[in-house]
Amino acid sequence: MDQSSGNALTDPSPEQLIDLIARSQDKTAFTILFDAYAPRVKYFLIRNGASSASADELAQEALLTVWRKAHYFSADRGTASSWIFTIARNLRIDETRRDKRAQLYAMVGEFDDIDPDRPDELVSATEHAKRVRSAMTQLPDDQLEVVKWSFVEGAAHSEIAERLGLPLGTVKSRLRLAMRRMRKSLEDLA
Amino acid sequence: MTIVHHPSEETLVTFVAGSLCEGNSLVVATHLAHCNECRSAIRDMTELAGGILEQGDVTEITEATRNAALDKLDDTPIEARPDPIAMAPADRPLAPLSIYEGGKWQWVGPGVYRQFIDVPNDTGTRVFMLKAAPGTRLPDHRHVGTEWTCILKGAFRHDHGRFGAGDFDEADGRHDHNPFVEEGEACICLVALNGHVEMTGWLGRLIQPFVRL
Ligand SMILES: [Zn+2]
């Protein structure tokens, strides 16, 4: 498998691999997931400000969390990638601050479980994820850049403004435009 | 309930990215407990973040770490997922707040009480609930810094609109004129304040020594 080219897992899909772990503690499935995601999580954590050593450790911890919590994943709520993103984000928060934000995120997620009448369930989560990805590729470069900075670096808007040499208002409006455009194209598809 | 005022897109992105401080995250989560629309936006944004992770660059994992991870599997049990806690829809709005301890209600001004919520404030954000009697008129005031509010009960109005249960008011560096609590029931809201509130106008200057927010 060539990781450096940025290819995502397709066959079996990461969602199927997590399912295999949950059903039969499949170590081969774990190894494939580990090789595909741990280096991405590590990159994310380093960009997010973790040292190389601690990013190595946390990336390992993130994938072990995937193993431990495999039953918590449900493919009808989102893709494996988005779930692994939240695991990495929460580990990073825990490492730097140890506060109760992970509990807040989990609680907001639970509201979805007990709230089945959401309109976007008309399409399957995988289909929905595909649409989000395609909306993402259609964002203008300057908007995508600000979106990436926000999610990957977890940077404050003022920090993004400083590092990109842009006025704060421009960063905020690009972000806002990007989100509106994405939401709009999802609505058009629904 | 009909929600009219939502957090800005930037605020939701920052919440998903994990870069809002805990106090601000609590007020946003409280809005999300009320608002299907923003929860759907959050799901899209999380999916977007997943896409960025999946298509982003990689940093090689050391061989030792990889081996250590595989070695740990035998000692790492796979957890059973507990059934989701049954929660009546009516209990939902206060669920995020229930994670935290609250202090005692304190008198801060005529008809106005405040209760601090025990969120670490090392980032400079103070979190409290504010309760104001029906019909309370507040002086014009200016928000110096950021002040985010989610209304839990009752409603207030100022020149930027009407804010009822579930509404989110992002009053950053803004001037509010003519604020008042609607008649009927007391208004209770959850506030994360980073900075302070300055009372303006003659009435404000008169009561500023008493109303410390
Ligand atoms: Zn909303």
Coordinates of C-alpha atoms and ligand atoms in Angstrom, one line a residue:
Chain A
M1 CA 0.0 0.0 0.0
D2 CA 1.4 3.4 -0.9
Q3 CA 0.7 5.8 1.9
S4 CA 2.7 8.7 0.6
S5 CA 0.5 9.2 -2.4
G6 CA -2.4 10.0 -0.1
N7 CA -4.6 7.2 -1.3
A8 CA -7.4 6.3 1.0
L9 CA -8.2 2.7 1.8
T10 CA -10.9 1.4 -0.4
D11 CA -11.0 -2.4 -0.4
P12 CA -11.7 -3.4 2.3
S13 CA -12.9 0.0 3.5
P14 CA -11.8 1.4 6.8
E15 CA -15.3 1.1 8.0
Q16 CA -15.3 -2.7 7.2
L17 CA -12.0 -3.0 9.0
I18 CA -13.3 -1.5 12.2
D19 CA -16.3 -3.8 11.9
L20 CA -13.9 -6.8 11.7
I21 CA -12.1 -5.6 14.8
A22 CA -15.4 -5.3 16.7
R23 CA -16.7 -8.7 15.5
S24 CA -13.6 -10.9 15.7
Q25 CA -10.7 -8.9 17.2
D26 CA -9.1 -9.1 13.8
K27 CA -5.4 -8.1 14.2
T28 CA -4.8 -8.1 10.4
A29 CA -7.6 -5.5 10.1
F30 CA -6.0 -3.5 12.8
T31 CA -2.6 -3.6 11.2
I32 CA -4.0 -2.4 7.9
L33 CA -5.8 0.5 9.7
F34 CA -2.7 1.3 11.7
D35 CA -0.5 1.6 8.7
A36 CA -3.1 3.7 6.9
Y37 CA -4.0 6.1 9.7
A38 CA -1.3 6.2 12.3
P39 CA 1.1 8.2 10.0
R40 CA -1.8 10.6 9.2
V41 CA -2.7 11.1 12.8
K42 CA 0.9 11.7 13.6
Y43 CA 1.2 14.3 10.9
F44 CA -2.0 16.0 12.2
L45 CA -0.7 16.0 15.8
I46 CA 2.6 17.5 14.8
R47 CA 0.9 20.3 12.9
N48 CA -1.3 20.7 15.9
G49 CA 1.7 21.5 18.0
A50 CA 2.7 18.1 19.5
S51 CA 6.4 17.2 19.6
S52 CA 7.5 14.4 17.3
A53 CA 7.9 11.9 20.2
S54 CA 4.6 12.7 21.8
A55 CA 2.9 12.6 18.4
D56 CA 4.3 9.1 17.8
E57 CA 2.9 8.1 21.2
L58 CA -0.5 9.7 20.7
A59 CA -0.9 8.3 17.2
Q60 CA -0.3 4.8 18.7
E61 CA -2.8 5.6 21.5
A62 CA -5.3 6.9 18.9
L63 CA -5.2 3.6 16.9
L64 CA -5.4 1.6 20.1
T65 CA -8.5 3.6 21.0
V66 CA -9.9 2.5 17.6
W67 CA -9.3 -1.1 18.7
R68 CA -10.7 -0.6 22.2
K69 CA -13.8 1.4 21.1
A70 CA -14.5 -0.4 17.8
H71 CA -18.1 -1.1 19.1
Y72 CA -18.6 2.6 19.5
F73 CA -18.1 3.3 15.8
S74 CA -21.3 3.4 13.8
A75 CA -21.0 3.8 10.1
D76 CA -24.3 5.5 9.8
R77 CA -23.0 8.5 11.7
G78 CA -20.0 9.2 9.6
T79 CA -16.8 7.7 8.1
A80 CA -13.9 6.0 9.8
S81 CA -11.8 9.1 8.9
S82 CA -14.1 11.5 10.7
W83 CA -14.3 9.3 13.8
I84 CA -10.5 8.9 13.9
F85 CA -10.2 12.7 13.6
T86 CA -12.3 13.1 16.7
I87 CA -10.3 10.5 18.6
A88 CA -7.1 12.3 17.7
R89 CA -8.5 15.7 18.6
N90 CA -9.7 14.5 22.0
L91 CA -6.4 12.9 22.8
R92 CA -4.6 16.1 21.9
I93 CA -7.0 18.1 24.2
D94 CA -6.5 15.6 26.9
E95 CA -2.7 15.8 26.6
T96 CA -2.5 19.5 26.7
R97 CA -5.3 20.4 29.1
R98 CA -7.1 17.4 30.6
D99 CA -10.5 19.1 30.8
K100 CA -14.0 17.8 30.2
R101 CA -14.3 18.8 26.6
A102 CA -14.2 15.1 25.4
Q103 CA -17.3 14.5 27.6
L104 CA -19.0 17.5 25.9
Y105 CA -18.3 16.1 22.5
A106 CA -19.5 12.6 23.4
M107 CA -22.7 14.1 24.8
V108 CA -23.4 16.1 21.6
G109 CA -22.8 12.8 19.7
E110 CA -25.3 11.0 21.9
F111 CA -28.0 13.6 21.0
D112 CA -27.7 12.3 17.5
D113 CA -28.2 8.7 18.6
I114 CA -31.4 9.5 20.3
D115 CA -32.6 11.9 17.7
P116 CA -33.3 9.8 14.6
D117 CA -35.4 12.4 12.7
R118 CA -32.5 14.3 11.3
P119 CA -33.2 15.4 7.7
D120 CA -29.8 14.4 6.3
E121 CA -30.4 10.7 7.1
L122 CA -32.2 10.5 3.8
V123 CA -28.9 9.6 2.3
S124 CA -26.5 7.1 3.7
A125 CA -23.6 8.3 5.7
T126 CA -21.1 7.1 3.1
E127 CA -23.0 8.8 0.4
H128 CA -23.1 11.9 2.5
A129 CA -19.4 11.7 3.2
K130 CA -18.7 11.5 -0.5
R131 CA -20.7 14.6 -1.1
V132 CA -18.8 16.5 1.7
R133 CA -15.5 15.4 0.1
S134 CA -16.6 16.5 -3.4
A135 CA -17.8 19.8 -2.0
M136 CA -14.4 20.2 -0.4
T137 CA -12.6 19.7 -3.7
Q138 CA -14.7 22.5 -5.2
L139 CA -13.7 25.0 -2.6
P140 CA -11.5 27.9 -4.0
D141 CA -7.9 27.5 -2.9
D142 CA -7.9 30.5 -0.6
Q143 CA -10.9 29.2 1.3
L144 CA -9.6 25.6 1.5
E145 CA -6.4 26.9 2.9
V146 CA -8.1 28.6 5.8
V147 CA -10.3 25.5 6.4
K148 CA -7.2 23.3 6.5
W149 CA -5.5 25.6 8.9
S150 CA -8.5 25.6 11.2
F151 CA -8.9 21.8 11.4
V152 CA -5.4 20.6 11.1
E153 CA -3.4 23.1 13.1
G154 CA -6.4 23.8 15.4
A155 CA -5.1 27.4 15.1
A156 CA -7.0 30.3 16.5
H157 CA -8.2 32.6 13.8
S158 CA -6.0 35.4 14.9
E159 CA -3.0 33.0 14.6
I160 CA -4.0 32.0 11.1
A161 CA -4.4 35.6 10.2
E162 CA -0.9 36.4 11.5
R163 CA 0.8 33.4 9.8
L164 CA -0.9 33.9 6.5
G165 CA -0.4 37.6 6.6
L166 CA -4.2 38.3 6.3
P167 CA -6.5 40.6 8.2
L168 CA -8.5 38.7 10.8
G169 CA -11.8 39.6 9.1
T170 CA -10.6 38.0 5.9
V171 CA -9.8 34.7 7.7
K172 CA -13.2 34.7 9.3
S173 CA -15.1 35.6 6.1
R174 CA -13.2 32.9 4.1
L175 CA -14.1 30.3 6.6
R176 CA -17.7 31.4 6.7
L177 CA -17.9 31.4 2.9
A178 CA -16.3 28.0 2.7
M179 CA -18.8 26.5 5.2
R180 CA -21.8 28.1 3.5
R181 CA -20.7 26.9 0.1
M182 CA -20.2 23.4 1.4
R183 CA -23.6 23.4 3.2
K184 CA -25.2 24.8 0.1
S185 CA -23.9 22.2 -2.2
L186 CA -25.0 19.5 0.2
E187 CA -28.5 21.0 0.3
D188 CA -28.6 21.1 -3.5
L189 CA -27.7 17.4 -3.6
A190 CA -30.3 16.4 -1.0
Chain B
M1 CA -39.0 25.6 20.0
T2 CA -37.9 27.8 17.2
I3 CA -34.3 28.9 17.3
V4 CA -33.5 32.1 15.4
H5 CA -29.9 32.9 16.5
H6 CA -27.1 30.4 15.9
P7 CA -23.4 30.4 16.5
S8 CA -21.4 31.7 13.6
E9 CA -19.8 29.2 11.2
E10 CA -16.4 30.2 12.5
T11 CA -17.4 29.4 16.0
L12 CA -18.8 25.9 15.0
V13 CA -15.6 25.2 13.0
T14 CA -13.5 26.2 16.0
F15 CA -15.6 23.9 18.2
V16 CA -15.1 20.9 15.9
A17 CA -11.4 21.7 15.6
G18 CA -11.1 21.5 19.4
S19 CA -9.6 25.0 19.7
L20 CA -12.4 26.7 21.7
C21 CA -11.6 27.0 25.4
E22 CA -13.7 24.8 27.7
G23 CA -16.0 27.6 28.9
N24 CA -16.9 28.6 25.3
S25 CA -17.2 24.9 24.3
L26 CA -19.8 24.5 27.1
V27 CA -22.0 27.3 25.9
V28 CA -21.7 26.0 22.3
A29 CA -22.5 22.5 23.4
T30 CA -25.6 23.8 25.3
H31 CA -26.8 25.4 22.0
L32 CA -26.1 22.2 20.2
A33 CA -28.2 20.3 22.8
H34 CA -31.1 22.6 21.6
C35 CA -30.4 22.8 17.9
N36 CA -30.7 20.0 15.3
E37 CA -29.6 22.4 12.5
C38 CA -26.2 23.2 14.1
R39 CA -25.7 19.5 15.0
S40 CA -26.1 18.7 11.4
A41 CA -23.6 21.4 10.5
I42 CA -21.2 19.9 13.1
R43 CA -21.5 16.5 11.5
D44 CA -20.6 18.0 8.1
M45 CA -17.7 19.9 9.5
T46 CA -16.4 16.7 11.3
E47 CA -16.7 14.9 8.0
L48 CA -14.7 17.6 6.3
A49 CA -12.1 17.3 9.0
G50 CA -12.0 13.6 8.4
G51 CA -11.5 14.2 4.7
I52 CA -8.6 16.5 5.4
L53 CA -7.0 14.0 7.7
E54 CA -7.5 11.2 5.1
Q55 CA -6.1 13.2 2.2
G56 CA -3.5 15.0 4.2
D57 CA 0.2 14.3 4.5
V58 CA 1.8 11.6 6.6
T59 CA 4.7 11.4 9.1
E60 CA 6.3 8.0 9.4
I61 CA 5.7 6.1 12.6
T62 CA 8.8 4.6 14.1
E63 CA 9.1 0.8 13.8
A64 CA 9.3 0.5 17.6
T65 CA 6.0 2.3 18.1
R66 CA 4.3 0.2 15.5
N67 CA 5.6 -3.0 17.1
A68 CA 4.6 -1.8 20.5
A69 CA 1.1 -1.1 19.3
L70 CA 0.7 -4.6 17.8
D71 CA 2.1 -6.1 21.0
K72 CA -0.4 -4.3 23.1
L73 CA -3.4 -5.8 21.4
D74 CA -3.5 -9.0 23.4
D75 CA -3.7 -6.9 26.6
T76 CA -6.2 -4.4 25.2
P77 CA -9.8 -5.7 25.6
I78 CA -12.4 -4.5 23.2
E79 CA -15.0 -2.6 25.2
A80 CA -18.7 -3.4 24.9
R81 CA -20.7 -0.4 24.0
P82 CA -23.1 0.6 26.7
D83 CA -26.7 1.4 25.6
P84 CA -27.2 5.1 25.1
I85 CA -28.5 6.7 28.3
A86 CA -32.2 7.3 27.9
M87 CA -32.7 11.0 28.1
A88 CA -36.0 12.8 28.0
P89 CA -35.9 15.5 25.4
A90 CA -36.8 18.0 28.1
D91 CA -33.6 17.1 30.0
R92 CA -31.4 17.6 27.1
P93 CA -30.8 21.4 27.2
L94 CA -29.2 21.2 30.6
A95 CA -27.2 18.0 29.9
P96 CA -23.9 19.6 29.0
L97 CA -24.2 21.9 32.0
S98 CA -24.8 18.9 34.3
I99 CA -21.2 17.8 33.9
Y100 CA -20.2 20.8 35.9
E101 CA -20.7 21.9 39.5
G102 CA -22.5 25.2 40.1
G103 CA -22.1 27.6 43.0
K104 CA -24.8 29.5 44.9
W105 CA -27.1 32.1 43.3
Q106 CA -25.8 35.6 44.2
W107 CA -27.5 38.9 43.9
V108 CA -25.8 41.2 41.4
G109 CA -28.4 43.9 40.9
P110 CA -32.1 44.6 41.1
G111 CA -33.9 41.4 39.9
V112 CA -30.7 39.9 38.7
Y113 CA -28.9 36.9 40.1
R114 CA -25.8 35.0 39.0
Q115 CA -24.4 31.5 39.6
F116 CA -20.8 30.7 38.7
I117 CA -20.2 27.4 37.0
D118 CA -17.0 25.6 38.0
V119 CA -15.1 25.6 34.7
P120 CA -11.4 26.2 35.0
N121 CA -10.9 29.8 34.0
D122 CA -7.2 29.8 33.3
T123 CA -7.9 30.9 29.8
G124 CA -9.6 33.9 31.2
T125 CA -13.2 32.8 30.4
R126 CA -15.6 32.9 33.2
V127 CA -18.8 30.9 32.9
F128 CA -22.0 31.7 34.8
M129 CA -25.7 31.4 34.7
L130 CA -27.7 34.7 34.9
K131 CA -31.3 34.9 36.0
A132 CA -33.3 38.0 35.5
A133 CA -36.8 38.7 36.7
P134 CA -39.5 39.2 34.0
G135 CA -39.7 42.8 32.8
T136 CA -36.1 43.6 34.1
R137 CA -34.7 46.5 32.1
L138 CA -30.9 46.6 31.9
P139 CA -28.9 49.7 31.0
D140 CA -27.2 50.0 27.6
H141 CA -23.9 48.2 27.7
R142 CA -20.8 47.4 25.7
H143 CA -19.1 44.0 25.6
V144 CA -15.4 44.4 25.9
G145 CA -13.9 41.1 24.7
T146 CA -16.2 38.1 23.9
E147 CA -19.4 37.2 25.5
W148 CA -21.3 34.2 24.3
T149 CA -24.8 33.4 25.7
C150 CA -27.2 30.5 25.3
I151 CA -30.7 31.2 26.6
L152 CA -32.1 28.4 28.7
K153 CA -35.5 29.8 29.7
G154 CA -37.5 32.9 29.1
A155 CA -36.5 35.5 26.6
F156 CA -34.7 38.9 26.4
R157 CA -34.6 41.5 23.7
H158 CA -32.2 44.2 22.7
D159 CA -31.6 46.1 19.5
H160 CA -30.1 43.0 17.8
G161 CA -33.2 40.9 18.2
R162 CA -35.3 38.7 20.4
F163 CA -33.5 35.8 22.1
G164 CA -35.5 32.9 23.5
A165 CA -34.7 29.4 24.7
G166 CA -31.9 27.8 22.7
D167 CA -30.9 31.0 21.0
F168 CA -27.2 31.8 20.9
D169 CA -25.9 35.4 21.2
E170 CA -22.4 36.0 20.1
A171 CA -21.9 39.6 21.5
D172 CA -18.2 40.2 20.7
G173 CA -17.1 43.8 21.1
R174 CA -20.7 44.9 20.5
H175 CA -22.9 47.6 21.9
D176 CA -26.3 46.5 23.1
H177 CA -29.0 49.2 23.4
N178 CA -32.2 49.0 25.3
P179 CA -32.0 45.4 26.6
F180 CA -34.9 44.0 28.6
V181 CA -36.3 40.7 29.8
E182 CA -39.8 39.9 28.4
E183 CA -42.7 39.8 30.7
G184 CA -44.0 36.4 31.8
E185 CA -41.2 34.3 33.1
A186 CA -37.7 34.9 34.4
C187 CA -35.0 34.6 31.8
I188 CA -32.1 32.2 32.6
C189 CA -29.1 32.0 30.4
L190 CA -25.6 30.5 30.3
V191 CA -22.8 33.0 29.7
A192 CA -19.2 32.6 28.9
L193 CA -17.5 35.9 29.3
N194 CA -13.9 36.7 28.3
G195 CA -13.3 40.3 29.2
H196 CA -16.0 42.4 30.8
V197 CA -19.2 44.3 30.3
E198 CA -19.2 48.1 30.6
M199 CA -22.4 49.8 31.4
T200 CA -23.0 52.9 29.4
G201 CA -25.5 55.8 29.6
W202 CA -26.4 57.7 32.8
L203 CA -28.4 54.8 34.3
G204 CA -25.5 52.4 33.6
R205 CA -23.0 54.6 35.2
L206 CA -25.3 54.9 38.2
I207 CA -25.7 51.2 38.7
Q208 CA -22.3 50.0 37.5
P209 CA -20.9 49.9 41.0
F210 CA -23.7 47.4 41.9
V211 CA -23.9 45.4 38.8
R212 CA -20.5 43.8 38.3
L213 CA -20.4 41.4 35.3
Ligands
ZN1 ZN -28.1 26.3 15.9

